[in-house]
Amino acid sequence: MNCRSEVLEVTVESRQVEEAMLALLHTILLHRSTGKFHYKKEGTYSIGTVGTLDFDCDYIDFTFARVSSEELDRVIRKAVSEFKDALSNSGSDGMGQISLEFYQKKKSRWPFSDECIPWEVWSIKVNVVNLANEQERQICREKVGEKLGEKVINVVEVINRHEYLPKMPTQSEVDNVFDTSLKDVQPYLYKITYQITDSLGTSVSTTMRRLIKDTLAL
Amino acid sequence: MDRDLSPQDKKDLDKFIKFFALKTVQVIVQARLGEKICTRSSSSPTGSDWFNLAIKDIPEVTHEAKKALAGQLPGIGRSMCVEISLKTSEGDSMELETWCLEMNEKCDKDIKVSYTVYNRLSVLLKSLLAITRVTPAYKLSRKQGHDYVILYRIYFGEVQLSGLGEGFQTVRVGVVSTPVGTVTLSCAYRTNLAFMSNRQFERSAPIMGIIVDHFVDPPCSGQRPATMGHPCNYRAPDEEDGFAGVQDSQEVCTTSFSTSPPSQLYASRLSYQPAALAGADLCHPAANPNQVLHAGKEGGVLLVPAYPPHGADAHLTVEHAPNTPGSSGDGDGLSQSEDGRRDDGRRSASPTDPVEALNAFTRKVGAFVNRPVTQITAASLDLPFAAFAPRGLGSEENDPMVQPPDSPPCPSPLQASLHSQGSEGSGPQDDFVMIDFRPAFSKDDLLPMDLGTFYREFQNPPQLASLSLHISSQSMADDLDSLPEKLAVYEKNIDEFDAFVDMLQ
């Protein structure tokens, strides 16, 4: 199956990393979350309601709408926070990438474990800059706000092409398509990964991963 | 063709499109109320949450939308439009955006109405939620209140984009194909916000013309929906009654907002300008960004001095020095802040209130100015504690108060000190020299209000009421007469003074 891949690139100041990532990830998840499914007899189901919440960024001149679910927000914040820490600890020139991957699980027979087949991957490339004074920071606030606005428009454009989406599952299959662990909303199954680019331009973790995969393939 | 669509599907589709239109209007208007929106997710489905999204229904907005639709649905050539505009407290208005829900002929027969179309409409509404926070009008609407309000108008039919000015931009929120056509949702927004800053200076609106509701709560969550719900149902300018309707509804809108007291109005007007400028820069480089900036800058300077009237007068008298030759002497320097003083001749024009005169002098000469300081000695003035006044103010011979200059051709030392060249008998215009003012610890920067400008503007604050004495009530002679009494009192309390001095040591 072809996996749709989209890349977004942003350049931010170090203290803006968190909010910029939250803005984009939440915007994508808003579109990729539904209400909780309630299956009824005869294979029909009803869908719960998704609320929304506006969030004002502190370090960026930007407001975004996200799903009104504290649980989901916590999960995303945790991932973004790890990414931010990795970025600042890396000692590289502040380049990294965080990926939000939507996948489907395909049950395989024993002894093979379930396969995770991605159907949409959003990669957000981050470039961190250091600014010299307050004036530049003020300009950066506004500029990054504008840029994020453009990225939101890009996201919306891609999503509204209405390309492949997993079929609505039956009750037994729902966990292969949706993340049913949250109480109030149900996003498609997703995972968030990140990579920090070292100064050589190659990503350390992908190199390792490639090595391991190659070894296992033998 | 409709015959391919089952009647049930057709009915469902019509219902979906109708409610989609209503929800679209709700999302747009709520995003322009100026507040953050928050609705709760609910795992148990309720029957009223269309498209599985928790979008509140403001009754007035629904009413307006239904009125505009008048039982019809968006169709080919019949678009539903929501126009967002800005109206200032002075009555100027400007269209900011037009959101259009259109339908075109491109059909998708194979699509399932009850499932795919419904879900895609839901995604489109989510996209609308995201995009409404991104267009420039969002930031403007969050800052509405004192200087301007945001209004909406719903109409059905042909899309009108002419009010958006030149260079407006369009963003497409999304499309959903249905068996009867393709639903398209888009927004056209104004990029040229320069109109507002320029217009402000064409009018000199009196402060008192605006309704001041000092103690009314600022528009907040409870109140706002009701006021925004006021139908902004203006029509084209050729309809008289339409305008009247606008005046009424918008007057009502204005009174329910708490406009600030006059002084704050100026300050907040100043703060509004950057918002407009930021908006202009945000989406599109404004046609004349420099022009806009300068207008704002000048406005800042023009408006502020008007507020403290005394200060303004002082400023003006300084700039336009007195024309009468007789006052070109001591009258100049001494009477710079009080016009009336000049009238009573030189002697009495010399400050009857020496303290004030001293203040006047020290005020005129700015800090760090590279000129000899005024040459009045405090000692020559009959002040108590005169000995404590700043020293080094010049010798007594040159003191114009002790020996007022006899005739115009002999310039006062004060004048001389302010001259760049000590030319004598010069015209009034040369009395006051613009000195390049560089305050310490400030640097040339791009901020509109730097330390130097601030200092210059507020260098002549208004007179304290307690210090401004009317000329006719006192004269130098009176002062001199009252001195012995004062001295007697001080002598009586000499012990107190001594104790005070000891305490200081």
XYZ file of C-alpha atoms in Angstrom:
723
model
C 0.000 0.000 0.000
C 1.251 3.452 -0.739
C 1.850 5.599 2.222
C 1.143 9.259 1.850
C 4.020 11.329 3.096
C 3.991 15.032 3.764
C 6.870 17.174 4.946
C 6.523 20.480 6.732
C 9.493 22.619 7.548
C 9.732 25.343 10.172
C 12.478 27.555 11.502
C 12.014 28.634 15.072
C 13.808 29.937 18.085
C 14.567 27.373 20.765
C 11.814 28.417 23.139
C 9.255 28.271 20.334
C 9.936 24.647 19.446
C 7.386 23.196 21.803
C 4.484 25.402 20.819
C 5.214 25.169 17.112
C 5.204 21.375 17.264
C 2.060 21.318 19.373
C 0.321 23.618 16.926
C 1.044 21.436 13.924
C 0.557 18.056 15.573
C -2.711 19.102 17.159
C -3.993 20.538 13.903
C -3.303 17.247 12.158
C -4.818 15.219 14.973
C -7.912 17.396 15.017
C -8.611 16.229 11.499
C -7.665 12.650 12.220
C -9.747 12.114 15.329
C -13.361 11.152 15.632
C -15.704 10.682 18.539
C -15.753 7.380 20.381
C -17.503 4.599 18.520
C -20.384 2.866 20.187
C -21.239 -0.316 18.430
C -24.814 -1.446 18.449
C -26.476 -4.530 17.206
C -26.504 -5.397 13.526
C -23.113 -3.881 12.893
C -24.172 -0.274 13.263
C -22.428 2.193 15.408
C -22.832 5.675 16.657
C -20.084 8.209 17.064
C -19.421 10.453 20.029
C -18.780 14.171 19.820
C -15.436 15.884 19.490
C -15.062 19.229 21.216
C -12.476 21.852 20.342
C -10.420 24.256 22.331
C -8.428 27.338 21.327
C -4.888 27.571 22.549
C -2.908 30.837 22.599
C 0.810 30.339 22.230
C 3.007 32.262 24.633
C 6.127 32.512 22.517
C 4.509 32.744 19.125
C 1.902 35.142 17.813
C -0.456 32.303 17.030
C -3.602 30.591 18.218
C -4.661 27.151 17.143
C -7.678 24.934 17.677
C -7.091 21.496 19.126
C -9.203 18.561 20.199
C -10.705 19.126 23.592
C -9.155 16.117 25.285
C -6.719 16.471 28.144
C -5.511 12.912 27.768
C -4.577 13.385 24.165
C -2.956 16.718 24.946
C -0.844 15.078 27.636
C 0.390 12.382 25.295
C 1.327 14.878 22.596
C 2.999 17.227 25.054
C 5.082 14.419 26.446
C 6.316 13.439 23.004
C 7.045 17.041 22.059
C 8.843 17.631 25.312
C 11.093 14.639 24.707
C 11.818 15.897 21.246
C 12.649 19.326 22.557
C 14.992 17.933 25.173
C 16.707 15.712 22.645
C 17.116 18.689 20.356
C 18.662 20.878 22.997
C 20.892 18.137 24.347
C 22.103 16.988 21.001
C 24.679 19.667 20.705
C 24.168 19.657 16.977
C 23.285 22.776 15.090
C 19.681 22.512 16.155
C 18.125 20.466 13.401
C 15.696 17.690 13.942
C 12.536 16.124 12.702
C 9.447 14.909 14.452
C 7.139 12.491 12.635
C 3.506 11.708 13.178
C 2.662 8.440 11.536
C -0.842 7.048 11.130
C -0.881 3.306 10.690
C -3.094 0.282 10.593
C -2.401 -2.937 12.381
C -2.565 -6.082 10.415
C -2.919 -9.160 12.457
C -0.484 -11.841 11.482
C -0.487 -15.415 12.456
C 1.817 -16.708 15.078
C 4.837 -16.487 15.408
C 4.899 -13.263 13.555
C 3.846 -10.156 15.402
C 1.323 -7.722 14.102
C 2.409 -5.577 11.261
C 2.087 -1.877 11.427
C 1.337 -0.454 8.035
C 1.528 3.294 7.795
C -0.921 5.046 5.552
C -0.003 8.650 6.265
C 3.197 10.163 7.609
C 3.661 13.793 8.515
C 7.262 14.865 9.011
C 7.938 18.197 10.589
C 11.494 19.375 10.083
C 12.678 21.834 12.666
C 15.515 24.243 12.370
C 16.428 26.021 15.585
C 18.049 29.426 15.461
C 19.512 31.583 18.160
C 18.561 35.220 18.319
C 20.665 38.029 19.637
C 18.258 40.489 21.192
C 14.695 41.156 22.198
C 13.876 43.042 19.056
C 14.752 40.097 16.864
C 12.726 37.874 19.118
C 9.710 40.094 18.704
C 10.032 39.940 14.943
C 10.520 36.191 15.170
C 7.323 35.879 17.194
C 5.302 37.386 14.423
C 7.119 35.748 11.572
C 6.834 32.275 13.057
C 3.154 32.948 13.675
C 2.703 33.728 10.000
C 4.665 30.664 8.965
C 2.633 28.413 11.191
C -0.488 29.853 9.620
C 0.833 28.890 6.218
C 1.637 25.388 7.465
C -1.877 24.983 8.827
C -3.214 25.947 5.420
C -0.902 23.325 3.866
C -2.134 20.659 6.259
C -5.748 21.498 5.532
C -5.063 21.400 1.821
C -3.585 17.916 1.997
C -6.302 16.552 4.215
C -9.049 17.938 2.054
C -7.830 16.025 -0.942
C -9.718 13.189 0.691
C -7.271 10.537 -0.326
C -6.975 7.147 1.247
C -8.478 6.637 4.668
C -8.809 3.247 6.339
C -12.225 1.703 6.041
C -14.481 2.011 9.005
C -13.839 -1.131 10.977
C -16.206 -3.606 12.543
C -16.240 -3.884 16.271
C -13.627 -6.605 16.350
C -11.312 -4.677 14.106
C -11.632 -1.261 15.657
C -8.365 -1.506 17.557
C -6.506 -2.144 14.341
C -7.540 1.198 12.967
C -8.236 3.495 15.880
C -6.607 4.278 19.168
C -9.359 3.362 21.582
C -7.358 3.978 24.743
C -8.645 7.518 25.298
C -11.869 8.191 27.153
C -13.334 10.962 25.097
C -11.979 10.874 21.581
C -10.719 8.328 19.145
C -7.848 9.269 16.897
C -6.608 6.972 14.182
C -3.772 4.766 15.370
C -0.697 6.908 15.406
C 2.842 7.020 16.645
C 5.215 9.885 17.122
C 8.922 9.463 16.516
C 11.740 11.913 16.190
C 15.234 12.134 14.883
C 17.946 14.590 15.629
C 20.198 15.399 12.764
C 23.812 15.516 13.749
C 26.200 17.913 12.176
C 27.044 15.479 9.438
C 23.548 15.828 8.148
C 22.779 12.185 8.673
C 20.516 11.037 11.377
C 22.130 8.897 13.999
C 19.082 6.886 14.834
C 18.172 6.028 11.268
C 21.674 4.784 10.658
C 21.409 2.505 13.668
C 18.000 1.335 12.623
C 19.202 0.567 9.144
C 22.105 -1.436 10.506
C 19.865 -3.497 12.730
C 17.355 -4.124 9.973
C 20.057 -5.146 7.576
C 21.491 -7.523 10.125
C 18.139 -9.134 10.777
C 17.357 -9.464 7.113
C 20.298 -11.728 6.598
C -28.876 13.659 -11.894
C -31.216 13.402 -9.023
C -32.873 10.326 -10.361
C -29.769 8.323 -9.542
C -30.031 9.333 -5.971
C -32.558 7.577 -3.830
C -35.175 9.830 -2.271
C -33.879 9.032 1.174
C -30.370 9.918 0.142
C -31.552 13.100 -1.471
C -33.396 14.049 1.643
C -30.387 13.260 3.788
C -28.091 15.176 1.521
C -30.252 18.253 1.622
C -30.394 18.050 5.374
C -26.639 17.640 5.608
C -25.993 20.625 3.409
C -28.477 22.775 5.271
C -26.996 21.990 8.658
C -23.511 22.252 7.282
C -24.312 25.767 6.144
C -25.699 26.670 9.565
C -22.742 25.194 11.396
C -20.326 26.950 9.049
C -21.856 30.277 9.964
C -21.670 29.453 13.655
C -17.990 28.534 13.458
C -17.096 31.681 11.538
C -19.027 34.080 13.735
C -17.865 32.465 16.952
C -14.284 32.706 15.781
C -14.723 36.459 15.417
C -16.301 37.146 18.770
C -12.940 37.940 20.254
C -12.768 35.100 22.714
C -11.278 31.671 22.874
C -13.729 28.922 22.129
C -13.919 25.831 24.282
C -16.349 22.965 23.892
C -16.250 19.576 25.510
C -15.808 16.222 23.905
C -18.391 13.696 24.845
C -18.058 9.990 24.358
C -21.769 9.397 24.455
C -23.413 10.716 21.362
C -26.090 13.320 21.684
C -28.599 13.783 18.960
C -27.903 17.442 18.391
C -24.211 17.412 17.596
C -24.152 17.560 13.881
C -21.112 16.141 12.144
C -19.932 14.742 15.486
C -18.510 18.097 16.437
C -19.397 20.089 19.503
C -20.266 23.452 17.976
C -22.471 25.696 20.043
C -25.493 27.214 18.383
C -25.888 30.890 19.096
C -29.597 31.475 18.496
C -29.292 34.928 16.935
C -26.722 33.677 14.486
C -28.873 30.715 13.506
C -31.787 33.036 13.106
C -29.802 35.348 10.834
C -28.493 32.443 8.791
C -31.935 30.961 8.320
C -33.276 34.347 7.377
C -30.595 34.752 4.730
C -31.119 31.263 3.352
C -34.891 31.724 3.362
C -35.527 28.041 2.956
C -33.092 27.630 0.080
C -29.895 25.708 -0.048
C -26.551 26.758 -1.440
C -26.651 25.789 -5.053
C -25.089 26.606 -8.340
C -24.988 30.370 -8.577
C -26.453 30.661 -5.110
C -23.678 30.930 -2.572
C -23.973 31.560 1.085
C -21.577 34.238 2.219
C -20.558 35.497 5.618
C -18.966 38.901 5.515
C -16.806 40.002 8.437
C -16.156 43.705 8.829
C -14.582 46.063 11.275
C -16.206 49.208 12.569
C -14.325 51.818 14.547
C -15.726 53.885 17.351
C -15.725 56.835 14.972
C -18.011 55.113 12.550
C -15.526 54.063 9.889
C -16.014 50.584 8.665
C -14.039 48.220 6.523
C -14.693 44.765 5.164
C -12.123 42.280 6.355
C -13.152 38.922 4.944
C -15.830 37.101 3.046
C -16.363 33.398 3.625
C -18.157 31.666 0.770
C -19.960 28.357 0.729
C -20.480 27.534 -2.910
C -21.783 24.667 -4.910
C -20.630 23.798 -8.381
C -21.802 21.339 -10.988
C -19.124 18.728 -10.597
C -20.913 15.690 -9.210
C -19.668 12.426 -7.841
C -22.380 9.884 -8.313
C -20.616 7.034 -6.657
C -20.114 8.586 -3.345
C -22.122 7.361 -0.415
C -24.166 10.137 1.078
C -24.872 8.969 4.539
C -21.376 7.905 5.258
C -18.644 9.408 3.132
C -20.245 12.773 2.472
C -21.178 13.163 6.104
C -17.673 12.361 7.319
C -16.066 14.595 4.759
C -18.318 17.457 5.736
C -17.209 16.842 9.292
C -13.552 17.062 8.271
C -14.323 20.230 6.347
C -15.813 21.809 9.448
C -12.683 20.912 11.376
C -10.637 22.541 8.664
C -12.808 25.611 8.980
C -12.108 25.682 12.703
C -8.394 25.590 11.977
C -8.420 28.174 9.181
C -10.573 30.709 11.019
C -7.739 31.078 13.531
C -5.193 31.701 10.851
C -6.557 34.559 8.756
C -5.568 38.109 9.759
C -9.055 38.999 10.970
C -8.687 36.576 13.854
C -6.021 38.638 15.570
C -7.993 41.802 14.966
C -11.104 40.247 16.398
C -9.279 39.137 19.536
C -8.287 42.731 20.179
C -11.665 44.304 19.561
C -13.410 46.291 22.217
C -12.416 49.877 22.856
C -11.551 51.170 19.448
C -13.430 48.920 17.110
C -15.823 46.053 16.895
C -16.156 43.194 14.473
C -19.478 42.713 12.751
C -20.858 40.010 10.515
C -23.365 39.928 7.708
C -24.845 36.888 6.041
C -26.142 37.015 2.528
C -27.191 34.560 -0.073
C -26.660 34.840 -3.778
C -23.772 36.272 -5.711
C -20.446 36.608 -3.975
C -19.366 40.234 -3.527
C -15.663 40.726 -3.053
C -15.271 44.334 -4.147
C -15.265 45.660 -0.611
C -12.077 43.834 0.232
C -9.840 46.290 -1.487
C -6.995 45.604 -3.821
C -4.799 42.570 -3.578
C -7.097 40.480 -1.438
C -6.006 36.896 -0.935
C -8.054 33.742 -1.116
C -7.629 30.576 0.885
C -9.575 27.454 0.112
C -10.701 25.601 3.169
C -11.812 22.489 1.324
C -14.163 20.722 -1.023
C -16.558 17.848 -0.660
C -17.996 16.079 -3.676
C -21.582 15.022 -3.482
C -23.928 13.419 -5.967
C -25.565 16.776 -6.662
C -22.488 18.923 -6.884
C -19.262 19.866 -5.165
C -19.407 21.908 -2.001
C -16.561 24.413 -1.779
C -15.696 26.505 1.231
C -13.252 29.361 0.842
C -12.287 32.668 2.335
C -11.252 35.889 0.643
C -9.509 38.272 3.004
C -8.313 41.816 2.773
C -4.581 42.414 2.858
C -4.504 46.160 2.599
C -5.276 47.484 6.039
C -3.609 50.835 5.420
C -6.989 52.450 4.969
C -7.625 52.485 8.680
C -4.515 54.368 9.801
C -4.929 57.007 7.131
C -8.588 57.556 7.797
C -8.005 58.206 11.428
C -6.229 61.453 10.755
C -8.796 62.845 8.434
C -11.180 63.089 11.276
C -10.618 65.006 14.435
C -13.331 63.396 16.400
C -14.153 65.063 19.686
C -13.502 62.793 22.573
C -16.808 63.534 24.165
C -18.751 62.450 21.133
C -18.274 58.866 22.100
C -20.457 57.164 24.601
C -18.523 56.512 27.754
C -19.731 53.640 29.819
C -17.155 53.844 32.470
C -18.509 51.267 34.814
C -19.982 48.778 32.424
C -18.263 45.428 32.412
C -16.069 44.895 29.421
C -17.574 42.618 26.822
C -17.037 39.125 28.085
C -18.309 35.666 27.539
C -21.805 36.107 28.774
C -22.529 39.309 26.994
C -20.666 39.014 23.782
C -22.774 36.567 21.838
C -25.823 38.747 22.278
C -24.131 41.820 20.894
C -22.475 40.042 18.034
C -25.825 38.590 17.244
C -27.132 41.979 16.393
C -27.918 41.762 12.778
C -25.467 43.692 10.778
C -27.938 43.888 7.974
C -26.711 46.852 6.044
C -27.397 46.934 2.371
C -25.768 48.852 -0.421
C -25.425 52.576 0.248
C -28.242 53.541 -2.093
C -30.821 52.220 0.317
C -31.576 54.853 2.863
C -33.441 52.780 5.341
C -30.708 50.203 5.233
C -28.296 52.757 6.569
C -30.622 53.878 9.237
C -30.927 50.304 10.279
C -27.186 50.076 10.441
C -26.917 53.155 12.582
C -29.429 51.838 15.036
C -28.035 48.379 15.378
C -24.501 49.593 15.554
C -25.329 52.241 18.066
C -26.825 49.555 20.182
C -23.678 47.543 19.721
C -21.559 50.473 20.802
C -23.412 51.194 23.999
C -23.125 47.712 25.192
C -19.378 47.832 24.934
C -17.523 49.706 27.559
C -15.597 52.413 25.842
C -12.858 53.797 27.976
C -12.589 57.320 29.378
C -11.039 59.922 27.027
C -7.436 59.590 28.073
C -7.486 55.897 27.680
C -9.202 56.284 24.360
C -6.176 58.018 22.982
C -3.818 55.542 24.425
C -5.815 52.639 23.158
C -6.124 54.210 19.743
C -2.400 54.319 19.623
C -2.199 50.727 20.582
C -4.728 49.831 17.916
C -2.589 51.139 15.138
C 0.136 48.581 15.524
C -2.486 45.875 15.302
C -3.605 47.187 11.959
C -0.077 47.490 10.760
C 0.770 44.021 11.919
C -2.238 42.763 10.081
C -1.129 44.479 6.939
C 2.261 42.933 7.133
C 0.985 39.544 8.029
C -0.667 38.391 4.905
C 0.758 40.546 2.207
C 3.325 43.278 2.076
C 1.151 46.360 2.227
C 1.133 48.545 -0.810
C 3.048 51.289 0.909
C 4.329 49.874 4.133
C 6.478 52.906 4.798
C 3.564 55.158 4.280
C 1.485 53.225 6.696
C 4.184 53.215 9.287
C 4.746 56.918 9.035
C 1.118 57.660 9.318
C 0.997 55.658 12.453
C 4.080 57.287 13.800
C 2.909 60.778 13.135
C -0.385 59.939 14.591
C 1.294 58.833 17.709
C 3.022 62.103 18.055
C 0.106 64.219 16.974
C -2.426 62.731 19.295
C -0.495 62.522 22.486
C 0.415 66.166 23.080
C -3.206 67.110 22.688
C -4.079 65.395 25.877
C -2.326 67.564 28.446
C -3.566 70.944 27.323
C -1.156 72.999 29.364
C 1.708 71.065 28.096
C 0.569 71.578 24.580
C 0.333 75.300 25.077
C 3.720 75.382 26.593
C 5.045 73.453 23.710
C 3.421 75.764 21.259
C 4.615 78.898 22.928
C 8.065 77.523 22.869
C 7.892 76.762 19.197
C 6.271 80.005 18.173
C 8.111 82.489 20.243
C 6.369 85.690 21.219
C 6.329 88.272 18.530
C 6.272 91.439 20.544
C 9.712 92.978 20.771
C 9.134 94.048 24.304
C 8.984 90.513 25.455
C 11.907 89.246 23.566
C 13.952 89.941 26.580
C 13.284 88.355 29.855
C 9.709 87.816 28.898
C 10.732 85.040 26.587
C 12.454 82.739 28.869
C 10.407 83.528 31.861
C 6.991 83.485 30.378
C 7.312 80.463 28.252
C 4.782 78.454 30.060
C 2.279 81.066 30.950
C 0.982 83.250 28.170
C -0.688 85.710 30.406
C 2.451 86.798 32.106
C 3.689 88.723 29.175
C 0.873 91.125 29.333
C 1.770 92.766 32.565
C 4.995 94.331 31.512
C 8.423 93.212 32.191
C 8.725 93.676 35.859
C 5.644 91.914 36.802
C 6.214 89.546 34.003
C 9.218 88.396 35.868
C 7.892 85.461 37.670
C 5.897 86.321 40.657
C 6.442 82.816 41.705
C 10.163 82.357 41.682
C 9.925 78.678 42.203
C 7.878 78.360 39.086
C 10.282 80.433 37.132
C 13.106 78.283 38.280
C 11.123 75.284 37.206
C 10.426 76.921 33.906
C 14.076 77.447 33.310
C 15.200 74.073 34.303
C 12.427 72.516 32.297
C 13.317 74.309 29.166
C 16.866 73.235 29.160
C 16.932 69.520 28.653
C 19.245 67.155 30.405
C 22.602 66.450 28.839
C 22.239 69.409 26.563
C 25.543 70.776 25.575
C 24.849 74.369 26.528
C 25.609 76.567 29.510
C 22.864 76.277 32.017
C 20.606 79.139 32.843
C 22.365 81.968 34.526
C 20.007 82.797 37.278
C 21.330 82.440 40.737
C 19.002 81.028 43.199
C 20.593 83.180 45.784
C 19.259 86.231 44.075
C 15.772 84.965 44.507
C 14.231 85.412 47.896
C 13.605 81.824 48.535
C 13.711 80.063 51.801
C 16.400 77.436 51.659
C 17.716 79.295 48.663
C 21.132 78.152 49.686
C 20.113 74.616 48.941
C 19.087 75.416 45.382
C 21.413 74.123 42.656
C 24.523 76.200 42.441
C 26.548 77.365 39.534
C 23.693 79.043 37.883
C 25.595 82.043 36.760
C 26.599 85.343 38.212
C 24.282 87.923 39.537
C 25.253 90.584 37.090
C 23.798 88.673 34.262
C 20.698 87.736 36.078
C 17.772 89.147 34.145
C 15.571 89.087 37.170
C 17.835 91.301 39.173
C 18.663 93.529 36.275
C 16.109 93.130 33.605
C 17.396 94.040 30.203
C 16.485 97.574 29.188
C 15.794 97.236 25.582
C 15.235 94.572 23.050
C 18.595 94.855 21.325
C 20.225 93.681 24.497
C 19.413 90.009 24.644
C 18.964 88.276 27.934
C 21.688 85.939 28.990
C 19.179 83.185 28.907
C 18.548 83.910 25.310
C 22.230 83.969 24.657
C 22.599 80.656 26.289
C 20.049 79.166 24.004
C 21.385 80.667 20.833
C 23.584 78.554 18.713
C 25.281 81.731 17.552
C 24.953 84.619 19.949
C 23.348 86.907 17.394
C 21.687 89.922 18.946
C 18.450 91.513 18.184
C 17.523 88.430 16.321
C 14.010 87.657 15.442
C 11.772 85.639 17.671
C 12.354 82.534 15.673
C 15.986 82.287 16.705
C 15.246 82.353 20.375
C 14.680 78.691 20.612
C 17.068 76.317 19.037
C 16.400 72.720 18.298
C 19.167 70.870 19.995
C 20.119 67.413 19.007
C 19.017 65.506 21.976
C 20.755 62.315 22.917
C 19.575 60.950 26.200
C 21.927 58.624 27.985
C 21.457 54.858 27.819
C 19.208 54.989 24.823
C 20.265 53.937 21.421
C 19.012 54.737 17.971
C 16.536 52.043 17.429
C 13.513 51.250 15.425
C 11.044 51.511 18.247
C 8.582 54.273 17.594
C 8.817 55.690 21.075
C 12.421 55.931 22.073
C 13.740 57.605 25.152
C 14.543 60.843 23.375
C 11.115 61.258 21.890
C 9.550 60.408 25.195
C 11.637 62.941 27.013
C 10.928 65.629 24.456
C 7.237 65.057 24.515
C 6.867 64.965 28.212
C 9.403 67.640 28.947
C 6.726 70.241 29.514
C 4.203 68.701 31.734
C 1.191 70.728 32.746
C 1.518 73.094 35.621
C 0.578 71.884 39.002
C -2.571 73.602 40.103
C -1.008 74.547 43.394
C 1.877 76.297 41.719
C 0.048 78.335 39.152
C -0.805 81.627 40.723
C -2.825 84.191 39.001
C -0.894 87.298 38.126
C -3.318 89.789 39.410
C -3.516 88.259 42.820
C 0.083 88.796 43.649
C 2.960 90.850 42.546
C 6.574 91.082 43.455
C 5.853 93.935 45.757
C 3.338 91.908 47.686
C 5.829 89.140 47.982
C 8.431 91.451 49.340
C 5.943 92.838 51.810
C 5.020 89.479 53.124
C 8.615 88.515 53.655
C 9.151 90.087 57.049
C 6.193 88.176 58.386
C 7.557 84.983 56.986
C 10.948 85.695 58.457
C 9.402 86.264 61.830
C 7.659 82.952 61.685
C 10.821 81.172 60.705
C 12.764 82.802 63.475
C 10.204 81.683 65.959
C 10.566 78.124 64.788
C 14.295 78.267 64.571
C 14.697 75.512 67.093
C 12.648 73.213 64.978
C 14.774 73.906 61.974
C 17.934 73.317 63.898
C 16.633 70.030 65.168
C 15.745 69.055 61.646
C 19.174 69.910 60.393
C 20.743 67.905 63.192
C 18.611 64.980 62.299
C 19.933 65.064 58.779
C 23.508 65.012 59.842
